[in-house]
GROMACS .gro file of C-alpha atoms in nm:
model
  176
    1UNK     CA    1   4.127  -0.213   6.362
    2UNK     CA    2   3.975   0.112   6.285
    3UNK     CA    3   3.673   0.199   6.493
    4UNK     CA    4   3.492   0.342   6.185
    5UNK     CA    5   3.507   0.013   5.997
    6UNK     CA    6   3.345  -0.199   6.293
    7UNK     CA    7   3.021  -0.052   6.274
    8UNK     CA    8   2.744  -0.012   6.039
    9UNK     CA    9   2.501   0.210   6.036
   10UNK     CA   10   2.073   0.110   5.993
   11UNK     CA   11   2.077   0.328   5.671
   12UNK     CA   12   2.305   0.106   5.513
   13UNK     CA   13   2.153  -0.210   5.613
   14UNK     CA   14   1.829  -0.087   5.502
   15UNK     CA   15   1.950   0.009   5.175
   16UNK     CA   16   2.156  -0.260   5.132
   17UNK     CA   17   1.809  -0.475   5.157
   18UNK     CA   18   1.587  -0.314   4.950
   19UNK     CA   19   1.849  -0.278   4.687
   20UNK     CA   20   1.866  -0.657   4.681
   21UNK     CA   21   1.491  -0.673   4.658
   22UNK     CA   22   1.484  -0.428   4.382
   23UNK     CA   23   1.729  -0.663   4.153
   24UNK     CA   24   1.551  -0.978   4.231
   25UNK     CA   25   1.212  -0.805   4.135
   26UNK     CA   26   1.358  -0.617   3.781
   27UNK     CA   27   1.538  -0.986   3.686
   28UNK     CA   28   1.213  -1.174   3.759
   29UNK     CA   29   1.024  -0.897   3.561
   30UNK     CA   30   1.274  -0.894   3.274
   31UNK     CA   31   1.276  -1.269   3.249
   32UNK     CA   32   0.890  -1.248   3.253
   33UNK     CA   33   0.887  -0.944   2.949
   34UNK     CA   34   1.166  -1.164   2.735
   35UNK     CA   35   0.856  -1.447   2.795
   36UNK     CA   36   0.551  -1.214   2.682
   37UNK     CA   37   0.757  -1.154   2.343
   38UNK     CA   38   0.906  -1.500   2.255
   39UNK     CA   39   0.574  -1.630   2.327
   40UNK     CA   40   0.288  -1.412   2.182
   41UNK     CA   41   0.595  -1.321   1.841
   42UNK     CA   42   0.507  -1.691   1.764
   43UNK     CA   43   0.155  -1.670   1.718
   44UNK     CA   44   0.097  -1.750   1.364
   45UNK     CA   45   0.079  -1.486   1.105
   46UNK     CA   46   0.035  -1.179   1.327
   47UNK     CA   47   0.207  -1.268   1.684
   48UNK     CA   48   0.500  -0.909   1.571
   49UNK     CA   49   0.121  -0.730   1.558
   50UNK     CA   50  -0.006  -0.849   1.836
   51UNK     CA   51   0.302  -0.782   2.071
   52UNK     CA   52   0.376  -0.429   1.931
   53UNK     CA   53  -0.001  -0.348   2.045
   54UNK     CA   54   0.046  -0.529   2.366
   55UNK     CA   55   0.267  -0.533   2.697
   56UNK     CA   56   0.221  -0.703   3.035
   57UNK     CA   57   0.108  -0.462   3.298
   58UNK     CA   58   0.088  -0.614   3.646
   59UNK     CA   59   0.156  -0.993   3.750
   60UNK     CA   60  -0.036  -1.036   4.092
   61UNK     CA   61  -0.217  -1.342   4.245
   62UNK     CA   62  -0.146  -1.592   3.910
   63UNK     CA   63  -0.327  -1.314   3.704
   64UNK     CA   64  -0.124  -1.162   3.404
   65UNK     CA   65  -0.287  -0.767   3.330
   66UNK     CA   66  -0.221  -0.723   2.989
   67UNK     CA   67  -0.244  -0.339   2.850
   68UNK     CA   68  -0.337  -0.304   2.433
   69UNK     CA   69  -0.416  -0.021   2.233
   70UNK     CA   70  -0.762  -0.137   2.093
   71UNK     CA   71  -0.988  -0.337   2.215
   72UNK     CA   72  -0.956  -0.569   1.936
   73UNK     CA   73  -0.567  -0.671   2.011
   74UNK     CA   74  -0.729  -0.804   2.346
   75UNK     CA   75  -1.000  -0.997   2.213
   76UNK     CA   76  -0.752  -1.114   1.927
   77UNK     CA   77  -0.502  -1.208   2.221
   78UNK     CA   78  -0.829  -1.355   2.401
   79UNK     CA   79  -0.853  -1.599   2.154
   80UNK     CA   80  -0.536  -1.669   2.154
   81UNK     CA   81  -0.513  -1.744   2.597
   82UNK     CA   82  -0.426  -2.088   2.623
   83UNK     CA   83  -0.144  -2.064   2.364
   84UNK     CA   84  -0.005  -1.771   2.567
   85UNK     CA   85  -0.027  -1.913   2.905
   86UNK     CA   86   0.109  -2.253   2.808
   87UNK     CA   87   0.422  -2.062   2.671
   88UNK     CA   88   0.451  -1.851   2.939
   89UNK     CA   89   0.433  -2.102   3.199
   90UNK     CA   90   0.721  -2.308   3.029
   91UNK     CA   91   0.967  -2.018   3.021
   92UNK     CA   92   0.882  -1.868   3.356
   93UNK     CA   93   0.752  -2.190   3.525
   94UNK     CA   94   0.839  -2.008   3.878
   95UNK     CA   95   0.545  -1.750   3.807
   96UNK     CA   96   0.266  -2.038   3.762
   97UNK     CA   97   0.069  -1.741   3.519
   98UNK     CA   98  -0.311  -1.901   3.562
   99UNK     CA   99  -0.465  -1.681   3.355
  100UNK     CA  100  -0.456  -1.300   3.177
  101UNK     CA  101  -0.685  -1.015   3.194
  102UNK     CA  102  -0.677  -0.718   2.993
  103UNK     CA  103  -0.746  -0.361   2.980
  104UNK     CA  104  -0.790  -0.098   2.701
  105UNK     CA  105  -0.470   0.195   2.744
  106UNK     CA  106  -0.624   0.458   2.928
  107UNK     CA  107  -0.871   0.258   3.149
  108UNK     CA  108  -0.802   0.233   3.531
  109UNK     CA  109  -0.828  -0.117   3.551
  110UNK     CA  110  -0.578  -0.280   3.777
  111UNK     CA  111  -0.502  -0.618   3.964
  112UNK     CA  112  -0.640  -0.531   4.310
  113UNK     CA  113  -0.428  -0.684   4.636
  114UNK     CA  114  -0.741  -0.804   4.794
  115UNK     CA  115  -0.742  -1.116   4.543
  116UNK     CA  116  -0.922  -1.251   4.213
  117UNK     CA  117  -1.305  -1.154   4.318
  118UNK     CA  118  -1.222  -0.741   4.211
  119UNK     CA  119  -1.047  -0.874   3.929
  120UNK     CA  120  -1.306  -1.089   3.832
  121UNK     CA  121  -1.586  -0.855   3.792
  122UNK     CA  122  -1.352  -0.653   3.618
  123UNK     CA  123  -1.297  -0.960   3.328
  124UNK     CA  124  -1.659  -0.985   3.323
  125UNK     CA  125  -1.715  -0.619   3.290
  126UNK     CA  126  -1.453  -0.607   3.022
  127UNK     CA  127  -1.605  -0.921   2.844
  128UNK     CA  128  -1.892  -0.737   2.812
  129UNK     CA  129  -1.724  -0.405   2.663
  130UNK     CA  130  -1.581  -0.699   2.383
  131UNK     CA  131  -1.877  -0.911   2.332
  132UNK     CA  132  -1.999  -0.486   2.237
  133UNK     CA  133  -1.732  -0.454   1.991
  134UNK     CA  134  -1.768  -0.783   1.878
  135UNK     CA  135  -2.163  -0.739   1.766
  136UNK     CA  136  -2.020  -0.379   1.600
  137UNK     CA  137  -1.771  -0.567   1.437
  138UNK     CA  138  -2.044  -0.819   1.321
  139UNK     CA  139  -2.288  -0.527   1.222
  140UNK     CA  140  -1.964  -0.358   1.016
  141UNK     CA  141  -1.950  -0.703   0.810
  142UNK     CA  142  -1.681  -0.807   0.937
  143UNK     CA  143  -1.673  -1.179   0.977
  144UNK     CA  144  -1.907  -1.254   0.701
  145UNK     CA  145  -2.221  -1.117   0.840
  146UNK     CA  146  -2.410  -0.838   0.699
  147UNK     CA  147  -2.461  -0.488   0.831
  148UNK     CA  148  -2.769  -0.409   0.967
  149UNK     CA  149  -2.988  -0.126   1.148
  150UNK     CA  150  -2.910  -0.195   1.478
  151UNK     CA  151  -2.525   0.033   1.447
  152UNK     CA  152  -2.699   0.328   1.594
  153UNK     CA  153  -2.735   0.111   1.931
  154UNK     CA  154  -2.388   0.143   2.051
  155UNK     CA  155  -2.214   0.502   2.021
  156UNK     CA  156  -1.851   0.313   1.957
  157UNK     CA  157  -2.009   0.214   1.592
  158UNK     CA  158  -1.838   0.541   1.433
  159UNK     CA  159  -1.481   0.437   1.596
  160UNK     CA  160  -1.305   0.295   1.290
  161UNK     CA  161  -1.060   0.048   1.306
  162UNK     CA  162  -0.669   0.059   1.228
  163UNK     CA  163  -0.613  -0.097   0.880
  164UNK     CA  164  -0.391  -0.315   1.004
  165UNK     CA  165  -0.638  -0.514   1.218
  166UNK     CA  166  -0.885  -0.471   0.920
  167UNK     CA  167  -0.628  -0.639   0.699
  168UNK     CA  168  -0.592  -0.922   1.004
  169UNK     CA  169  -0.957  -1.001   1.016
  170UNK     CA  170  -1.019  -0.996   0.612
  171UNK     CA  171  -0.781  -1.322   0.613
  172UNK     CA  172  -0.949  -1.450   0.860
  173UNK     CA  173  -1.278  -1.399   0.718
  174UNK     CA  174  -1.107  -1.568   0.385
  175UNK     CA  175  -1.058  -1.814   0.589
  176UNK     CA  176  -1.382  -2.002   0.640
   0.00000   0.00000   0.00000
């Protein structure tokens, strides 16, 4: 036996290790990414729309952080919450996903280690910043209401919106 063969070196076992963590981690994420696009694709009439302006960010303590590109594809996927979890949680039933938060690309917003009470106040900060856009969206007549004086309140009122959602939200004004 060949004295080189007999003994391994810490390097190696180390390596060896993390390397095994690493593909447990990227097959757990991929199975959770092939999730986030079966499930929010079948949202009626604009689930392609909603996951080419979306993608999962962070999967901590049962919280899925969820990353758009207007603050109106997270209010939009908002609505949509218990549809997404309850298809989530079927296809990767070994995550037990209790809930989603979301953050605007480009804010610093992240699922803290120290548990749910920083992540938390950062839903309820953010639910404010959409109940804001919201009462623009409201003062832009969107939603049947009728514009009115108070748009020079909040400095986001001369942010326009991408057509698309504009088309998305004059069906579902049509709607009602």
């Amino acid at each position: 036996m060949n004295e080189e063969n007999i003994f391994i070196s810490g390097t190696e076992i180390v390596s060896a290790f993390f390397e095994n963590i690493e593909k447990q981690k990227f097959e757990s994420n991929s199975k959770m990414l092939v999730a986030w696009k079966k499930t929010v694709q079948k949202i009626s009439e604009n689930g392609a729309q909603l996951f080419d302006h979306s993608r999962i960010v962070d999967f901590k303590n049962g919280i899925l952080l969820v990353e758009t590109d207007h603050p109106a594809w997270s209010q939009m996927l908002q609505f949509h919450k218990k549809f997404i979890l309850t298809g989530m949680n079927r296809i990767c039933a070994d995550a037990k996903i209790e809930t989603l938060a979301f953050r605007v690309r480009g804010s610093k917003a992240s699922l803290a280690d120290s548990g749910k009470k920083i992540v938390e106040k950062e839903m309820e900060k953010y639910s404010e910043k959409l109940d804001a856009e919201e009462k623009i969206l409201l003062e832009k007549g969107f939603f049947g209401k009728e514009k009115n004086s108070a748009e020079n309140e909040n400095p986001k009122n001369d942010e326009e919106l991408p057509e698309n959602l504009k088309e998305i939200f004059e069906r579902m004004k049509s709607r009602k």
